[in-house]
XYZ file of C-alpha atoms in Angstrom:
476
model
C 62.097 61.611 -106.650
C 65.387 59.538 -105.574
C 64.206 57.673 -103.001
C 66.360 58.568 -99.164
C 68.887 56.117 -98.387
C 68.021 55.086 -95.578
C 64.626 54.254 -96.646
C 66.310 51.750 -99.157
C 68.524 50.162 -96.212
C 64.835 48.956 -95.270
C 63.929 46.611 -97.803
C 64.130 43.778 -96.745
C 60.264 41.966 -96.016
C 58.985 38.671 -97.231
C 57.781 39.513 -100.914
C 53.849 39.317 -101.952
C 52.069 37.856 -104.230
C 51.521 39.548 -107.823
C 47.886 40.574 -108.716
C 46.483 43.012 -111.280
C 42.636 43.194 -109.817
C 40.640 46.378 -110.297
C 39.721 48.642 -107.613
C 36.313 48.866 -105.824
C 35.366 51.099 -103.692
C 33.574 50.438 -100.639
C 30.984 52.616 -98.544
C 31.927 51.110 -95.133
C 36.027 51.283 -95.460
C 37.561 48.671 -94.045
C 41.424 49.322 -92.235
C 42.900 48.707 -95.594
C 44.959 50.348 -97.673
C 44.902 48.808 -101.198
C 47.271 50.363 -103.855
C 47.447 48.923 -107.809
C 49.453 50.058 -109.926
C 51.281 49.406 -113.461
C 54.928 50.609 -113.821
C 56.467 50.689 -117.598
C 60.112 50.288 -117.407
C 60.604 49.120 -114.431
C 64.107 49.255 -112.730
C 63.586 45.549 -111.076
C 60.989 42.762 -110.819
C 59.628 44.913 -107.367
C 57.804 47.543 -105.492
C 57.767 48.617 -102.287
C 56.445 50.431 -99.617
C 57.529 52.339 -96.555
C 54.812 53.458 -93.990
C 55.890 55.989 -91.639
C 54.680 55.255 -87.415
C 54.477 57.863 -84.440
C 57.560 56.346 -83.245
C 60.879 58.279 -84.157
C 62.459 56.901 -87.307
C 60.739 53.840 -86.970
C 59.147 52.855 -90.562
C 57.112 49.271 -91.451
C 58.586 48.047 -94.854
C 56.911 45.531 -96.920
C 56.965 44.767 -100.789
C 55.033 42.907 -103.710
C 56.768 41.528 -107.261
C 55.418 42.787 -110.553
C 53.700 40.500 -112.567
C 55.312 40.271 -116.896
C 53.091 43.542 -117.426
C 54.376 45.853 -114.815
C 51.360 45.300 -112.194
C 51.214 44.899 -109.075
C 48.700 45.287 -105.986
C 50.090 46.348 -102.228
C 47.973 46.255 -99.675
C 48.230 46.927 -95.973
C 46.484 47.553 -92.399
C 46.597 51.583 -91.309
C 44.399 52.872 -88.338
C 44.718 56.346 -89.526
C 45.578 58.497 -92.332
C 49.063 59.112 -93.325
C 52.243 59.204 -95.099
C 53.916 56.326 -97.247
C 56.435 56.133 -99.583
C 56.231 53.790 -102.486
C 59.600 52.938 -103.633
C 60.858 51.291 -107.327
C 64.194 50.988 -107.615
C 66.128 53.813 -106.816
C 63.054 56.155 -107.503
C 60.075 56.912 -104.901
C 57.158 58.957 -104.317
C 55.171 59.862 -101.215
C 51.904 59.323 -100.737
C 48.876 60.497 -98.676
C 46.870 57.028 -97.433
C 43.334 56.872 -95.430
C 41.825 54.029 -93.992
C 39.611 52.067 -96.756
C 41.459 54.396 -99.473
C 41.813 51.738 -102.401
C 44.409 53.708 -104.821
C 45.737 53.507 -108.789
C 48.679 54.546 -110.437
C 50.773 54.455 -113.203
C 53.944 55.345 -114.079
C 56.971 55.447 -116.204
C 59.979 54.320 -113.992
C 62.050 56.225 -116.939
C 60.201 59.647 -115.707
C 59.444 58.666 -112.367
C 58.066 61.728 -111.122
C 57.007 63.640 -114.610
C 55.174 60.466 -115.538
C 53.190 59.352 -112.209
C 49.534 59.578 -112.581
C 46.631 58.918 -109.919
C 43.099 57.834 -110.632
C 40.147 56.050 -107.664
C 40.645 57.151 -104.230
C 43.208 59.949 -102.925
C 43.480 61.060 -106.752
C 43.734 64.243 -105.745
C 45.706 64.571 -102.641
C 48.300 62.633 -104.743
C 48.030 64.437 -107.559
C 49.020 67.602 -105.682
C 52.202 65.540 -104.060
C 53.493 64.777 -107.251
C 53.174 68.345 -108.667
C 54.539 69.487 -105.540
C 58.028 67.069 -105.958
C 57.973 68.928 -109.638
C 57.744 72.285 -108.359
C 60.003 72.271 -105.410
C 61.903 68.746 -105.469
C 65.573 70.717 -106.110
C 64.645 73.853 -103.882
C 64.127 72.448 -100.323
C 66.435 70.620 -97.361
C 69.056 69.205 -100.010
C 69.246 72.798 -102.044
C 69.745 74.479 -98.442
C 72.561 72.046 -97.622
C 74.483 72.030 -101.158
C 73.702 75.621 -101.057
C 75.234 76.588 -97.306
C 78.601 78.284 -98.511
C 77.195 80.816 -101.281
C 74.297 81.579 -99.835
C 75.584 82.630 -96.003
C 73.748 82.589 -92.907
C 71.429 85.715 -93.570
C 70.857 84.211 -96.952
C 70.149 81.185 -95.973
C 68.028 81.656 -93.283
C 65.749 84.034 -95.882
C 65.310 81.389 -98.763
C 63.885 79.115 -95.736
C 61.837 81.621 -95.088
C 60.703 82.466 -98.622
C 60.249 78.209 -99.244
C 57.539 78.168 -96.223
C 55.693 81.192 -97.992
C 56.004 80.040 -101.421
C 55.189 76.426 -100.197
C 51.836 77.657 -98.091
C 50.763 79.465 -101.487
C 51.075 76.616 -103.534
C 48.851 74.653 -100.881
C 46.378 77.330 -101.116
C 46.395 77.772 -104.708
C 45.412 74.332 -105.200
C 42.464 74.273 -102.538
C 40.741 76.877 -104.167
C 40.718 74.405 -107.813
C 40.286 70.827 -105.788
C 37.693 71.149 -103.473
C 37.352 67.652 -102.849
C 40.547 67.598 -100.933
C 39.673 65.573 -97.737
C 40.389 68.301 -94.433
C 42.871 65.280 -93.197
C 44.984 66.139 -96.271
C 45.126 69.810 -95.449
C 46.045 69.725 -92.210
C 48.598 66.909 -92.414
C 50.387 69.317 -95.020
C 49.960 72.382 -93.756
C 51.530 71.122 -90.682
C 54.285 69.562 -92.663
C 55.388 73.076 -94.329
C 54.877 74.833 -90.908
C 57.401 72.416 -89.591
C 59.626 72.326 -92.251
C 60.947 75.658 -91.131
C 62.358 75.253 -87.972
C 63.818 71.791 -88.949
C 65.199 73.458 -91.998
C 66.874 75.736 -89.742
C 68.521 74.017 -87.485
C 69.938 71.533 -89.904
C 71.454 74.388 -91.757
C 72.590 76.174 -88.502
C 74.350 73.092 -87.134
C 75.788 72.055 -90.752
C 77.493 75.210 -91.009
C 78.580 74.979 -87.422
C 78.159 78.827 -86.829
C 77.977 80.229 -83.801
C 77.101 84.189 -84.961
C 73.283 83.156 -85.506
C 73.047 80.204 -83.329
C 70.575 82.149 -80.586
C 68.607 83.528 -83.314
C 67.920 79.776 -84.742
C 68.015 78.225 -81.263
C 64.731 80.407 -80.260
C 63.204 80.384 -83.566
C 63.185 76.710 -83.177
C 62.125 76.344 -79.140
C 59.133 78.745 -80.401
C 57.446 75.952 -82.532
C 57.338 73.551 -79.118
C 54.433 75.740 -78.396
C 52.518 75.360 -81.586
C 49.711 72.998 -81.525
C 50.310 70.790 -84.904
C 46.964 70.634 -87.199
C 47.620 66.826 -87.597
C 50.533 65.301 -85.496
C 51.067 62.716 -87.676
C 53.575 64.189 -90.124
C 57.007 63.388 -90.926
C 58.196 66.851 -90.949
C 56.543 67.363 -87.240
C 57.957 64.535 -86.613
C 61.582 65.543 -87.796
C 60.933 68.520 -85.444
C 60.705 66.171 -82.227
C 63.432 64.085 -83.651
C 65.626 67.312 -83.149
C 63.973 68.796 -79.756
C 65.923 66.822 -77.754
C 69.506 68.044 -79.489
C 67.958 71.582 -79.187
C 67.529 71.324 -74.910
C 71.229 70.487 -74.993
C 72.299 72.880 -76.839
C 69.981 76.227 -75.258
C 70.545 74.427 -71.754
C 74.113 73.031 -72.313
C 75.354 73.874 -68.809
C 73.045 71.741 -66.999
C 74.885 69.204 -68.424
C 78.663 70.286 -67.808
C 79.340 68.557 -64.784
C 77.187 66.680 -64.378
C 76.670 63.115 -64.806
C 73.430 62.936 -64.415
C 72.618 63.728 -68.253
C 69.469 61.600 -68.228
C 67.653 63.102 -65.729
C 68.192 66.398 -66.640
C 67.054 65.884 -70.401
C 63.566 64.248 -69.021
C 63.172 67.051 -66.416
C 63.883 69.634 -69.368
C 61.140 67.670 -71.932
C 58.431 67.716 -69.061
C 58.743 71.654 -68.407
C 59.512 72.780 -71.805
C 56.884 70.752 -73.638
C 53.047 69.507 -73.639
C 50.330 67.869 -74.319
C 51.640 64.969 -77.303
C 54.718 66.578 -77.828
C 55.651 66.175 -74.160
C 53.901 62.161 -74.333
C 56.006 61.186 -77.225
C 59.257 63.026 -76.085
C 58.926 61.228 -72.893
C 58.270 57.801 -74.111
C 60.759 57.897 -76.414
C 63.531 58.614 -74.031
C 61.937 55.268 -72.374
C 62.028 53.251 -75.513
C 65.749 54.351 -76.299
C 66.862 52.834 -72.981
C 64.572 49.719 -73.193
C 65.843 49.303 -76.500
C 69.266 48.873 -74.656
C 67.570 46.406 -72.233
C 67.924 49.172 -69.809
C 65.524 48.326 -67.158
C 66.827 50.603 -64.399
C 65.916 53.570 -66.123
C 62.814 52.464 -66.250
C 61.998 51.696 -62.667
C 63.982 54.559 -61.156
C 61.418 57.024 -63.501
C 58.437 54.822 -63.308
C 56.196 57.464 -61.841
C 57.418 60.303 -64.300
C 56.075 57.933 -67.051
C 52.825 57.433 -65.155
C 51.884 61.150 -64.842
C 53.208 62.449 -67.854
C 52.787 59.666 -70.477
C 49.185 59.630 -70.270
C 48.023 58.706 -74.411
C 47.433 55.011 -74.695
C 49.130 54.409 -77.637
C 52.504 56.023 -76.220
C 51.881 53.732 -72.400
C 50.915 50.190 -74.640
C 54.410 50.909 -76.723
C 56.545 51.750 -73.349
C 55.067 48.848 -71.787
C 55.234 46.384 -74.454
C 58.885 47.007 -75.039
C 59.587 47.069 -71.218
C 58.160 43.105 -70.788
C 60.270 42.553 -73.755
C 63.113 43.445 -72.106
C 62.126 42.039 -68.985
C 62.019 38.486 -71.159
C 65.375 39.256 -72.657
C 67.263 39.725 -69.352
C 66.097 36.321 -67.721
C 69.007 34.950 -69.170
C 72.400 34.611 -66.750
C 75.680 36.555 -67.472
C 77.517 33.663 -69.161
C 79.704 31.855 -66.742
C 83.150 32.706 -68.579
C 82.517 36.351 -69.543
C 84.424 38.440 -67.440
C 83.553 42.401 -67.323
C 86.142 45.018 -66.632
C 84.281 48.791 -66.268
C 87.653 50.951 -67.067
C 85.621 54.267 -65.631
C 85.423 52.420 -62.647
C 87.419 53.519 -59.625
C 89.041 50.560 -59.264
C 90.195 49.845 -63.062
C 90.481 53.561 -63.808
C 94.566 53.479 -63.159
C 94.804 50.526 -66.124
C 96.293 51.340 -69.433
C 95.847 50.244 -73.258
C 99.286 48.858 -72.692
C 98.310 46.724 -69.131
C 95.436 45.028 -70.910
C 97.461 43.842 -73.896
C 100.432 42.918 -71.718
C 97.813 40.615 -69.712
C 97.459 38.602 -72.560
C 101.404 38.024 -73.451
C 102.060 34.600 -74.606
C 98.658 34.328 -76.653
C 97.268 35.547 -79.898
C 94.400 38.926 -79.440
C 91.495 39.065 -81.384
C 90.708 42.357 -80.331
C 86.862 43.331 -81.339
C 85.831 47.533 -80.961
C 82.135 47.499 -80.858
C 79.176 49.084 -78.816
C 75.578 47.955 -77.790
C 73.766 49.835 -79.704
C 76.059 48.847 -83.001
C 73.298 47.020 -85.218
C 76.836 45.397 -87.486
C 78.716 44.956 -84.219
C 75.991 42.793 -82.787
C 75.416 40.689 -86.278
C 78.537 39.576 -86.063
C 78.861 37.961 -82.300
C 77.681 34.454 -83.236
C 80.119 34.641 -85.691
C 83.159 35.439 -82.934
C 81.056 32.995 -80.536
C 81.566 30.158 -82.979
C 86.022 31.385 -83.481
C 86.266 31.269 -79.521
C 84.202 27.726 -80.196
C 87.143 26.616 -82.483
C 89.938 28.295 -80.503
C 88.702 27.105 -77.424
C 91.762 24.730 -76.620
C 94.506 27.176 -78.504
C 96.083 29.949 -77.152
C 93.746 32.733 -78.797
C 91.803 35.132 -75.842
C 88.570 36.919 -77.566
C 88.971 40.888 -75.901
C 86.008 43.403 -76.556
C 86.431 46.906 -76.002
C 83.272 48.280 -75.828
C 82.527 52.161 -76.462
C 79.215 52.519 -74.242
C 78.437 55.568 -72.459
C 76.249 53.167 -70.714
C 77.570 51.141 -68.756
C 74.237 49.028 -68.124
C 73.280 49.056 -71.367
C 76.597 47.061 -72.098
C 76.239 44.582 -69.488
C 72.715 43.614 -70.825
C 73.964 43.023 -74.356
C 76.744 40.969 -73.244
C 74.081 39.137 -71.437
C 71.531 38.898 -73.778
C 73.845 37.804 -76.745
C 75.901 35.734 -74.383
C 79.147 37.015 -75.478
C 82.399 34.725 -73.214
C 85.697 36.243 -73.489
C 86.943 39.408 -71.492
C 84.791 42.392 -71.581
C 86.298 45.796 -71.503
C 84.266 49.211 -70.857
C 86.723 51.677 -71.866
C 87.691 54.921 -70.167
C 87.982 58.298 -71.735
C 91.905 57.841 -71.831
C 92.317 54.191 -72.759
C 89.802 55.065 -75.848
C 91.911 58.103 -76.935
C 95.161 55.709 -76.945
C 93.153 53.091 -79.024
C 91.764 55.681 -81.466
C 95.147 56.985 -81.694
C 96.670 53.942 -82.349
C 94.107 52.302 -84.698
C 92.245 55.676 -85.871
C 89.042 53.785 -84.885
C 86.415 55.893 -86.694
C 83.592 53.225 -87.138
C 82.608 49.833 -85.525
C 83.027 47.268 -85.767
C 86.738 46.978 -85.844
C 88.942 44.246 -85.478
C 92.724 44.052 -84.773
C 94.948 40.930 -84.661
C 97.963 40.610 -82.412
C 100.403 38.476 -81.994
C 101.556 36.627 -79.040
C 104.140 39.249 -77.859
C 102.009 42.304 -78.163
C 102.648 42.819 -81.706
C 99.816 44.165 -84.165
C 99.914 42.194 -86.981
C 96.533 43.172 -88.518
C 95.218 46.645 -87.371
C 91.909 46.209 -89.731
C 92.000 42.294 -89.471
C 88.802 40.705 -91.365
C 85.272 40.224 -89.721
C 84.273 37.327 -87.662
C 82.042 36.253 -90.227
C 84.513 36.120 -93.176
C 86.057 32.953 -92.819
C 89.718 33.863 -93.628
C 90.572 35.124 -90.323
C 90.603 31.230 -88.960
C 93.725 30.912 -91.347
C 94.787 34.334 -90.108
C 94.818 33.790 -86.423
C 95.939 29.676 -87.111
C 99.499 31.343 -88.641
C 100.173 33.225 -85.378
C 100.115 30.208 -82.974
């Protein structure tokens, strides 16, 4: 099975040694997962392995080289059984993991999923997840999608539900042969096909952008909030939550019209159209997406919504943890020459794309598009720190034009990464004159101009490629 991109994006951990030991099993199981494995063919000189958490898209990724054979041994902590995909080159394959499960495999990276074999613990939960990629690998979200345009709404929303029937019979068919198959398993994948339906759904809906069966989708897919999952650890459950949040907006879309209050009103809608975990992880997760913005006031201001309704321990210790890490972040001062112009404020709102640049007549822009929550945008201020370093005597000013809807979340970063220069927040008009003039369709962007307002480089290079010192040197 080709393994999702942005599982690949990933990979990146501190490599492990090689080992080739057999596999004992243990009657007291310790918090281990151990998985060994020989791989003929291999694409590269590694494996890996991508363990799926109860928190959003989040995913631990770690990795071991193969020894001159094809071997290799992963193993890893879990407190409780789940979902993880092992990934070889460009290929991968999901796998059910326990606690104490100690786990064999081989395969032929040539025929990946034809060729993948399971023996020692989980032998046959796997076993069924690989004959389950064989049987319906080309017939589920990806067929839907390709599919959209010749098989119309009605058609499509049939074959989903035909895939959730014909996917609950294979389950069942292969129950009745493997009765070993631990009841962890079952649920876990019974909840994932029960799932898969509504998230199948909507994706299709909302791909297609049509409107004719959007109310039909829209309250097939509010109707699975009030289904208890079997095992609330699965991805496509998980998917499901992912997505409740875009659903509220949609079914309750003018609550949000004019207001600008969107916040509150999503967190208000969570608490009375959810429960019990659902409504725990919704709500913490719409505190860790602001503390992962070093919001703080969002935070405090809902502090005793998060008491009362985020009551699971796991979901509080996460919440809390991240908010003293925040806390820790923001100790740091606004640096001294950073200067922050909110363009949505009242008093800025009257300036234009055209003031701003004027302001800065008789030096040379490095104008710099980017956004808080911009992982590329962010990698690349200690780069522009260290051009401001060398321009610091020339006539060169260092403008960002930030795209926040948040205004504090954009303070904090320029705080936290200590970003000088002049800051700009920018209004709904001044952004539609930028995108119009630069067609500014992903950040970061850069633009160089000249010292009488001129652009000389509308896509001028990154901070970190070293060029743009030459670049910036010829227009002084």
């Amino acid at each position: 099975m080709k393994t999702p991109f942005f599982i690949l994006l990933l990979l990146g951990s501190v490599l492990l040694p090689p080992s080739c030991d057999s596999a004992k099993q243990d009657k007291n199981p310790e918090p281990f997962v151990t998985i060994i494995g020989e791989i003929t063919s291999p694409a590269g000189d590694s494996v890996w392995y991508c363990l799926e958490t109860r928190f959003g898209y989040e995913y631990k990724v770690s990795g071991t080289t193969l020894d001159s054979s094809g071997h290799f041994k992963l193993q890893f902590k879990l407190d409780e059984p789940t979902s993880v995909t092992l990934i070889e080159g460009n290929e991968g394959a999901s796998l059910f993991v326990k606690p104490g499960d100690q786990i064999q495999l081989t395969l032929d990276a040539n025929q990946f999923d034809e060729t993948i074999n399971f023996s020692g613990m989980g032998r046959e939960e796997n076993t069924y997840l690989a004959k389950k990629v064989l049987e319906f690998n080309d017939k589920g979200v990806f067929y839907v999608y390709n599919m959209r345009d010749s098989l119309g709404v009605d058609g499509g929303i049939k074959y989903v539900e035909n895939l959730k029937k014909r996917r609950f019979q294979f389950l069942n068919d292969y129950i009745e042969t493997h009765k070993d198959l631990s009841p962890e398993f079952i649920n876990w994948e019974k909840t994932n096909i029960e799932f898969e339906l509504p998230t199948l759904l909507f994706q299709y809906t909302f791909n297609r952008k049509v409107d004719s069966t959007l109310d039909t989708i829209l309250h097939i897919f509010g109707f699975f909030i009030t289904m208890k999952p079997l095992y609330s650890l699965s991805p496509e459950f998980n998917s499901y939550l992912i997505l409740f949040p875009k659903y509220l907006t949609y079914i309750y879309s003018d609550l949000f019209l004019n207001s600008n209050n969107h916040d509150s009103i999503l967190l208000d809608l969570i608490i009375s159209q959810s429960q019990g975990y659902a409504r725990n992880k919704l709500i913490a997760e719409q505190f860790e997406n602001k503390l992962a913005d070093y919001n703080l006031e969002y935070f405090n201001q809902n502090k005793a919504v998060f008491d009362k309704f985020v009551t699971m321990e796991l979901f509080r210790e996460r919440v809390l943890s991240s908010y003293e890490k925040a806390v820790k972040a923001l100790e740091s001062n606004m640096p001294a020459d950073a200067r922050l112009i909110n363009l949505e404020n009242e008093k800025y709102n009257h300036l234009t794309y055209q003031d701003i640049i004027d302001h800065y007549k008789g030096k040379v822009i490095y104008l710099d598009f980017w956004a808080s929550w911009c992982g590329p945008c962010k990698a690349e201020m200690p780069f522009s720190l260290g051009l401001q370093k060398k321009f610091n005597d020339k006539e060169v000013a260092f403008v960002y034009f930030s795209s926040d809807a948040d205004s504090v979340a954009w303070k904090n970063m320029v705080r936290i990464l200590q970003i000088s220069g002049d800051h700009y927040r920018l209004s709904k008009s001044v952004r539609k004159v930028t995108n119009d003039l630069f067609d500014v369709q992903f950040i970061p962007r850069y633009v160089l101009i000249d010292k009488m307002g001129n652009v000389v480089e509308a896509a001028a290079k990154r901070p970190s490629n070293t060029e743009i010192v030459g670049e910036i040197e010829k227009l002084l």
